[in-house]
Coordinates of C-alpha atoms and ligand atoms in Angstrom, one line a residue:
M1 CA -26.4 -29.1 -29.1
R2 CA -23.9 -31.9 -29.7
F3 CA -23.6 -33.4 -33.2
K4 CA -24.3 -37.1 -32.9
K5 CA -22.9 -38.3 -36.3
K6 CA -19.5 -40.1 -36.4
N7 CA -16.6 -37.7 -36.0
M8 CA -18.9 -34.9 -35.1
E9 CA -19.4 -35.7 -31.4
N10 CA -16.5 -33.4 -30.8
I11 CA -18.3 -30.3 -32.1
Q12 CA -20.7 -28.5 -29.9
V13 CA -22.8 -25.5 -30.9
S14 CA -24.2 -22.8 -28.6
N15 CA -25.8 -19.4 -28.9
Y16 CA -23.2 -16.6 -28.7
G17 CA -25.1 -13.4 -29.3
V18 CA -27.1 -11.2 -31.8
T19 CA -25.4 -8.5 -33.9
A20 CA -26.9 -5.0 -34.4
K21 CA -28.1 -6.2 -37.9
G22 CA -30.0 -9.0 -36.2
D23 CA -27.8 -11.9 -37.2
S24 CA -27.9 -14.6 -34.6
I25 CA -24.3 -15.7 -33.9
Q26 CA -23.4 -19.2 -32.8
K27 CA -20.3 -20.5 -31.2
Y28 CA -18.8 -23.8 -32.4
T29 CA -16.5 -25.6 -30.0
L30 CA -14.1 -28.2 -31.4
T31 CA -12.6 -30.7 -28.9
N32 CA -9.9 -33.2 -29.5
K33 CA -9.1 -36.5 -27.6
N34 CA -6.7 -34.7 -25.3
G35 CA -9.3 -32.1 -24.3
M36 CA -7.9 -29.2 -26.3
K37 CA -10.7 -26.9 -27.3
V38 CA -11.1 -24.2 -30.0
D39 CA -14.1 -21.9 -30.1
V40 CA -15.1 -20.3 -33.4
I41 CA -18.0 -17.9 -34.1
N42 CA -19.7 -17.4 -37.4
F43 CA -19.2 -13.6 -37.1
G44 CA -15.8 -12.9 -38.9
G45 CA -14.8 -16.6 -38.5
I46 CA -13.3 -15.4 -35.2
I47 CA -11.5 -17.8 -32.9
T48 CA -12.6 -16.6 -29.5
S49 CA -10.7 -19.1 -27.4
L50 CA -8.1 -21.8 -28.0
T51 CA -6.6 -23.9 -25.2
A52 CA -3.2 -25.5 -25.0
P53 CA -1.5 -27.6 -22.3
D54 CA 1.3 -26.3 -20.0
K55 CA 4.1 -28.4 -18.6
N56 CA 1.7 -29.8 -15.9
G57 CA -0.9 -30.8 -18.5
K58 CA -3.1 -27.8 -17.7
Y59 CA -5.1 -26.6 -20.6
E60 CA -5.6 -22.8 -20.7
D61 CA -6.8 -20.3 -23.2
V62 CA -3.9 -18.8 -25.1
V63 CA -5.6 -16.4 -27.6
L64 CA -6.6 -12.8 -26.8
G65 CA -10.2 -11.9 -27.1
F66 CA -12.9 -9.7 -25.7
T67 CA -15.1 -10.5 -22.7
K68 CA -18.3 -9.2 -24.4
P69 CA -19.7 -10.4 -27.8
D70 CA -20.6 -6.8 -28.7
D71 CA -16.9 -5.8 -28.7
Y72 CA -16.4 -8.2 -31.7
F73 CA -19.6 -7.1 -33.4
N74 CA -19.0 -3.4 -33.0
G75 CA -15.7 -2.9 -34.6
N76 CA -13.1 -5.3 -33.2
P77 CA -10.3 -2.6 -33.5
Y78 CA -7.5 -5.1 -33.1
Y79 CA -8.9 -7.8 -35.4
F80 CA -8.7 -10.3 -32.5
G81 CA -8.9 -13.9 -33.8
A82 CA -10.5 -12.9 -37.1
L83 CA -10.3 -14.2 -40.6
I84 CA -8.8 -11.5 -42.7
G85 CA -9.8 -10.7 -46.3
R86 CA -9.8 -9.9 -49.0
Y87 CA -6.3 -8.7 -48.5
G88 CA -4.4 -9.2 -45.3
N89 CA -2.2 -6.3 -44.2
R90 CA -1.7 -3.0 -46.1
I91 CA -2.2 -1.9 -49.7
A92 CA -0.4 1.5 -50.3
N93 CA -2.6 4.6 -50.9
A94 CA -5.7 2.4 -51.0
K95 CA -5.4 1.6 -54.7
F96 CA -4.0 -0.9 -57.1
T97 CA -4.0 -1.5 -60.8
L98 CA -4.9 -4.8 -62.4
E99 CA -5.1 -5.5 -66.1
G100 CA -5.0 -1.8 -66.8
K101 CA -7.8 -0.7 -64.5
T102 CA -7.2 1.1 -61.2
Y103 CA -9.3 0.1 -58.2
D104 CA -9.8 2.5 -55.3
I105 CA -10.4 0.7 -52.0
E106 CA -11.1 2.1 -48.6
K107 CA -8.5 4.2 -46.7
N108 CA -9.2 2.7 -43.3
D109 CA -5.6 3.1 -42.2
V110 CA -4.9 6.5 -43.8
P111 CA -3.4 6.7 -46.4
N112 CA -3.6 2.9 -46.8
T113 CA -6.0 0.1 -46.7
L114 CA -5.5 -2.4 -43.9
H115 CA -6.9 -5.9 -43.7
G116 CA -9.5 -5.6 -46.5
G117 CA -11.1 -2.4 -45.3
K118 CA -13.4 -1.4 -42.4
E119 CA -16.0 -4.0 -43.5
G120 CA -13.5 -6.7 -44.4
F121 CA -14.1 -10.4 -43.9
H122 CA -13.6 -10.0 -40.1
T123 CA -17.0 -8.3 -40.0
K124 CA -18.9 -10.8 -42.2
F125 CA -21.4 -13.4 -41.3
W126 CA -19.7 -16.7 -42.3
N127 CA -21.9 -19.8 -42.9
I128 CA -20.5 -22.6 -40.7
E129 CA -21.1 -26.4 -41.2
P130 CA -19.4 -29.2 -39.3
V131 CA -17.7 -31.5 -41.9
K132 CA -19.3 -35.0 -41.6
D133 CA -16.6 -37.3 -43.0
A134 CA -13.5 -35.5 -41.6
K135 CA -10.9 -37.5 -39.6
S136 CA -10.7 -34.8 -36.9
P137 CA -13.3 -32.3 -35.9
T138 CA -13.6 -29.8 -38.7
L139 CA -15.6 -26.7 -39.5
K140 CA -16.3 -25.5 -43.0
L141 CA -16.8 -21.8 -43.2
T142 CA -18.1 -20.2 -46.4
Y143 CA -18.5 -16.6 -47.5
T144 CA -19.2 -15.1 -50.9
S145 CA -18.0 -11.6 -51.4
A146 CA -19.9 -9.7 -54.1
D147 CA -18.1 -8.2 -57.1
G148 CA -17.0 -4.7 -56.0
E149 CA -17.3 -5.3 -52.2
E150 CA -15.0 -3.0 -50.4
G151 CA -13.8 -1.9 -53.9
Y152 CA -12.3 -5.2 -54.9
P153 CA -13.1 -6.6 -58.4
G154 CA -14.7 -10.0 -58.9
K155 CA -17.2 -12.1 -57.0
L156 CA -14.9 -14.1 -54.6
T157 CA -16.2 -17.4 -53.3
T158 CA -14.3 -18.3 -50.2
T159 CA -14.1 -21.5 -48.1
V160 CA -12.0 -21.9 -44.9
L161 CA -11.6 -25.1 -43.0
Y162 CA -10.7 -25.2 -39.3
T163 CA -9.5 -28.6 -38.2
L164 CA -8.4 -29.6 -34.7
T165 CA -6.2 -32.7 -34.8
D166 CA -5.3 -35.1 -32.0
D167 CA -1.7 -33.9 -32.0
N168 CA -2.9 -30.5 -30.7
A169 CA -2.7 -28.7 -34.1
L170 CA -5.2 -26.2 -35.5
E171 CA -5.0 -26.5 -39.3
I172 CA -6.5 -23.7 -41.4
S173 CA -7.1 -24.3 -45.1
Y174 CA -8.2 -21.5 -47.3
E175 CA -9.7 -21.7 -50.8
A176 CA -11.1 -19.0 -53.1
T177 CA -12.2 -18.6 -56.7
T178 CA -13.2 -15.5 -58.6
D179 CA -15.2 -14.6 -61.7
K180 CA -12.9 -11.6 -62.6
A181 CA -9.2 -11.0 -62.1
T182 CA -8.6 -9.8 -58.6
V183 CA -6.1 -9.9 -55.7
V184 CA -6.5 -12.1 -52.6
N185 CA -4.4 -12.6 -49.4
L186 CA -6.3 -14.4 -46.7
T187 CA -5.0 -14.9 -43.2
Q188 CA -5.9 -15.5 -39.5
H189 CA -5.4 -12.7 -37.0
S190 CA -5.2 -14.6 -33.6
Y191 CA -3.0 -13.0 -31.0
F192 CA -1.2 -15.4 -28.8
N193 CA -0.1 -15.2 -25.2
L194 CA 1.2 -18.6 -24.2
S195 CA 1.3 -17.7 -20.5
G196 CA -2.5 -17.8 -20.4
N197 CA -2.5 -14.5 -18.5
F198 CA -3.6 -11.8 -20.9
S199 CA -2.4 -8.9 -18.8
K200 CA 1.2 -10.0 -19.0
T201 CA 3.5 -8.9 -21.9
I202 CA 4.8 -11.4 -24.4
T203 CA 8.3 -10.1 -24.3
D204 CA 9.5 -13.2 -22.4
H205 CA 8.3 -15.5 -25.1
E206 CA 11.2 -17.0 -27.1
L207 CA 10.8 -16.7 -30.9
Q208 CA 12.5 -18.3 -33.8
I209 CA 11.6 -17.4 -37.4
Y210 CA 13.1 -19.4 -40.3
A211 CA 13.8 -16.3 -42.4
D212 CA 17.1 -14.7 -43.4
K213 CA 15.4 -11.6 -44.7
F214 CA 12.6 -9.2 -43.8
L215 CA 10.9 -6.3 -45.5
P216 CA 11.8 -2.8 -44.2
V217 CA 8.8 -0.4 -44.2
N218 CA 8.2 3.3 -44.6
E219 CA 6.5 5.6 -42.1
T220 CA 3.0 4.2 -42.9
L221 CA 4.2 0.6 -42.6
I222 CA 4.3 -0.1 -46.4
P223 CA 7.3 -2.2 -47.5
T224 CA 9.9 -0.1 -49.3
G225 CA 10.2 -3.0 -51.8
K226 CA 13.7 -4.0 -50.8
E227 CA 14.4 -7.2 -48.9
K228 CA 17.0 -6.8 -46.1
A229 CA 19.2 -9.4 -44.4
V230 CA 18.2 -9.9 -40.8
Q231 CA 21.7 -11.0 -39.8
G232 CA 23.3 -8.8 -37.1
S233 CA 20.0 -6.8 -36.6
P234 CA 17.2 -6.9 -34.0
F235 CA 15.2 -8.6 -36.8
D236 CA 17.4 -11.7 -36.6
F237 CA 15.3 -14.5 -35.1
T238 CA 17.1 -17.3 -37.0
T239 CA 18.1 -18.7 -33.6
S240 CA 15.5 -18.5 -30.8
K241 CA 15.6 -15.4 -28.6
P242 CA 13.2 -13.6 -26.3
I243 CA 10.9 -11.2 -28.2
G244 CA 11.9 -8.5 -25.7
K245 CA 15.7 -8.9 -26.2
D246 CA 16.2 -6.3 -28.9
I247 CA 12.7 -4.8 -29.2
N248 CA 13.7 -1.5 -27.7
A249 CA 17.0 -1.2 -29.6
N250 CA 17.8 2.1 -31.3
D251 CA 16.7 1.0 -34.7
D252 CA 14.9 3.0 -37.4
Q253 CA 12.7 0.1 -38.4
L254 CA 11.7 -0.7 -34.8
K255 CA 10.8 2.9 -34.4
K256 CA 8.6 2.9 -37.5
G257 CA 6.8 -0.2 -36.3
K258 CA 6.7 0.8 -32.6
G259 CA 8.2 -2.6 -32.2
Y260 CA 8.0 -5.6 -34.5
D261 CA 5.3 -5.1 -37.2
H262 CA 7.0 -6.4 -40.3
N263 CA 6.9 -9.2 -42.9
W264 CA 9.6 -11.8 -42.8
V265 CA 10.6 -13.4 -46.1
L266 CA 10.4 -17.0 -45.2
N267 CA 13.1 -19.4 -46.2
G268 CA 12.2 -22.3 -48.5
S269 CA 8.8 -23.0 -50.2
G270 CA 6.0 -25.4 -49.9
M271 CA 4.5 -26.6 -46.7
R272 CA 7.2 -26.1 -44.0
S273 CA 7.9 -25.1 -40.5
I274 CA 8.4 -21.3 -40.4
A275 CA 8.4 -20.3 -36.7
K276 CA 8.5 -21.6 -33.2
V277 CA 7.5 -19.7 -30.0
Y278 CA 8.3 -21.0 -26.5
H279 CA 7.2 -19.7 -23.2
P280 CA 9.7 -20.9 -20.6
E281 CA 7.5 -20.4 -17.5
S282 CA 4.6 -22.5 -18.7
G283 CA 6.6 -24.8 -21.0
R284 CA 4.1 -24.1 -23.8
E285 CA 5.4 -24.2 -27.3
M286 CA 3.8 -23.2 -30.6
E287 CA 5.1 -24.2 -34.0
V288 CA 3.8 -22.5 -37.2
L289 CA 3.8 -24.2 -40.5
T290 CA 2.6 -22.8 -43.8
D291 CA 3.0 -22.8 -47.6
Q292 CA 3.0 -19.0 -47.8
P293 CA 6.0 -16.9 -48.7
G294 CA 5.7 -14.5 -45.8
V295 CA 4.7 -14.0 -42.2
Q296 CA 3.8 -10.7 -40.4
F297 CA 5.3 -10.9 -37.0
Y298 CA 3.4 -8.2 -35.0
S299 CA 4.3 -7.7 -31.3
G300 CA 1.0 -6.1 -30.3
N301 CA 2.3 -2.5 -30.3
F302 CA -1.1 -1.0 -30.9
L303 CA -2.7 -2.8 -27.9
D304 CA -3.7 0.1 -25.7
G305 CA -5.4 -1.2 -22.5
K306 CA -9.0 -0.1 -23.6
F307 CA -10.6 -3.5 -23.0
D308 CA -10.8 -6.1 -20.3
T309 CA -9.0 -9.3 -20.9
K310 CA -10.6 -12.8 -20.5
S311 CA -8.2 -13.6 -17.6
G312 CA -8.5 -10.2 -15.8
G313 CA -6.7 -6.9 -16.2
K314 CA -6.5 -4.9 -19.4
N315 CA -5.2 -5.6 -22.9
E316 CA -2.1 -3.5 -22.5
F317 CA 0.8 -2.8 -24.9
R318 CA 2.5 -6.0 -26.1
T319 CA 0.3 -8.4 -24.3
G320 CA -0.2 -10.5 -27.4
F321 CA 1.7 -11.3 -30.6
C322 CA 0.5 -12.4 -34.1
L323 CA 2.2 -14.6 -36.7
E324 CA 0.1 -13.9 -39.7
T325 CA 1.0 -16.1 -42.6
Q326 CA 0.6 -14.3 -45.9
H327 CA 1.7 -13.0 -49.3
F328 CA 3.7 -9.8 -48.8
P329 CA 1.9 -6.6 -47.8
D330 CA 1.2 -4.3 -50.8
A331 CA 2.1 -7.0 -53.3
P332 CA -0.6 -5.7 -55.7
N333 CA 1.6 -2.6 -56.2
Q334 CA 5.0 -4.2 -56.0
A335 CA 6.0 -6.2 -59.1
S336 CA 9.0 -7.8 -57.4
F337 CA 6.9 -9.5 -54.7
P338 CA 5.2 -12.9 -55.3
S339 CA 2.0 -12.2 -57.1
A340 CA -1.3 -12.1 -55.1
E341 CA -3.5 -12.1 -58.3
L342 CA -6.2 -14.6 -58.8
K343 CA -7.8 -15.1 -62.2
P344 CA -11.1 -16.8 -63.2
G345 CA -10.5 -20.6 -63.6
E346 CA -7.7 -20.6 -61.0
K347 CA -8.0 -21.7 -57.4
Y348 CA -6.4 -19.9 -54.5
Q349 CA -5.4 -22.6 -52.0
T350 CA -3.3 -22.3 -49.0
K351 CA -2.8 -23.8 -45.6
T352 CA -1.4 -22.8 -42.2
I353 CA -1.0 -24.9 -39.0
Y354 CA -0.5 -23.7 -35.4
K355 CA 0.7 -26.7 -33.4
F356 CA 0.9 -26.7 -29.6
S357 CA 3.2 -28.9 -27.5
V358 CA 5.2 -28.8 -24.2
K359 CA 8.9 -28.4 -23.9
K360 CA 10.3 -29.5 -20.5
Ligands
LIG401 C1 -0.7 -5.1 -38.6 C2 -0.6 -4.1 -37.5 C3 -2.0 -3.7 -37.1 C4 -2.7 -4.9 -36.6 C5 -4.2 -4.6 -36.4 C6 -1.3 -6.3 -38.0 O1 -1.5 -7.3 -39.0 O2 0.6 -5.5 -39.1 O3 0.1 -2.9 -38.0 O4 -2.0 -2.7 -36.2 O5 -2.6 -6.0 -37.6 O6 -4.6 -5.0 -35.2

């Protein structure tokens, strides 16, 4: 079905699959005037495909994903393309204390909680409506998380907008409100491979992150609480360099993460450019903009070749990378980190943009 109303002719909806619970899942395809396309499903708010042009103007899918709907529905072990909530990344020992009360959440990444728990937002049915009066094709996704869901306090009412603009940017706007004090840290977990060939590693991609500091972690990938200068270390991406340049350096933090799996403390504040990734062979470039204080740069170290990729071959080690904009991991337990608390009457509001272009 194609929506006929003004500004909605660029949104198509088709049947995607049926979950074990019996939910019928639709795929929404946003198309801009250049022919760039983004596919989103109402299971987990997952982006299953996103195309970007190469130096010859060829649009190819650049986000990792499964070949079968059931692989998203039955676990999605890598969180491919998903909306993450209530809390992106890890919370130490699966607990936190808020206003004097300790909340136990699920240890789905023993001994910690990862990405909201096993039944986090990436597994939920999101209501999707195309937005009628938007300037560019926009989907409005809503999900209400009950008080106590996955152990988190407060009923959290969440809205996410996905907008595809004519300058080849995917804008993601998040909003949430609560009826009890809680913590919230929403993000998007797309893995990118700008080559369009998902069986190739991403170590040849050149990355720049506008951050002078990062957060070292312990053995279970929880930040130690201290910020560390990147200068002179493998974590220095202040000038662009191939992801693979220092990834195998003899460095304790790289060993702990099995590569890069850390939060960078972004320079500046407010909406700003925070990272650029360039793939020399295809000419594709991606810029990331956000208003968040941190970004988790994850070099796909837990990809283990168990699934087929959409372009053939298997999803091997480091065949995708994520730049997850966020508040810092474990902020609910670390008083020195920017607070991730949300109180009744307040509005959680944040925005991230992934913008694609060609560099010749
Ligand atoms: C984390 C990784 C984790 C991955 C899950 C990333 O956000 O930092 O440690 O393995 O998500 O696929």
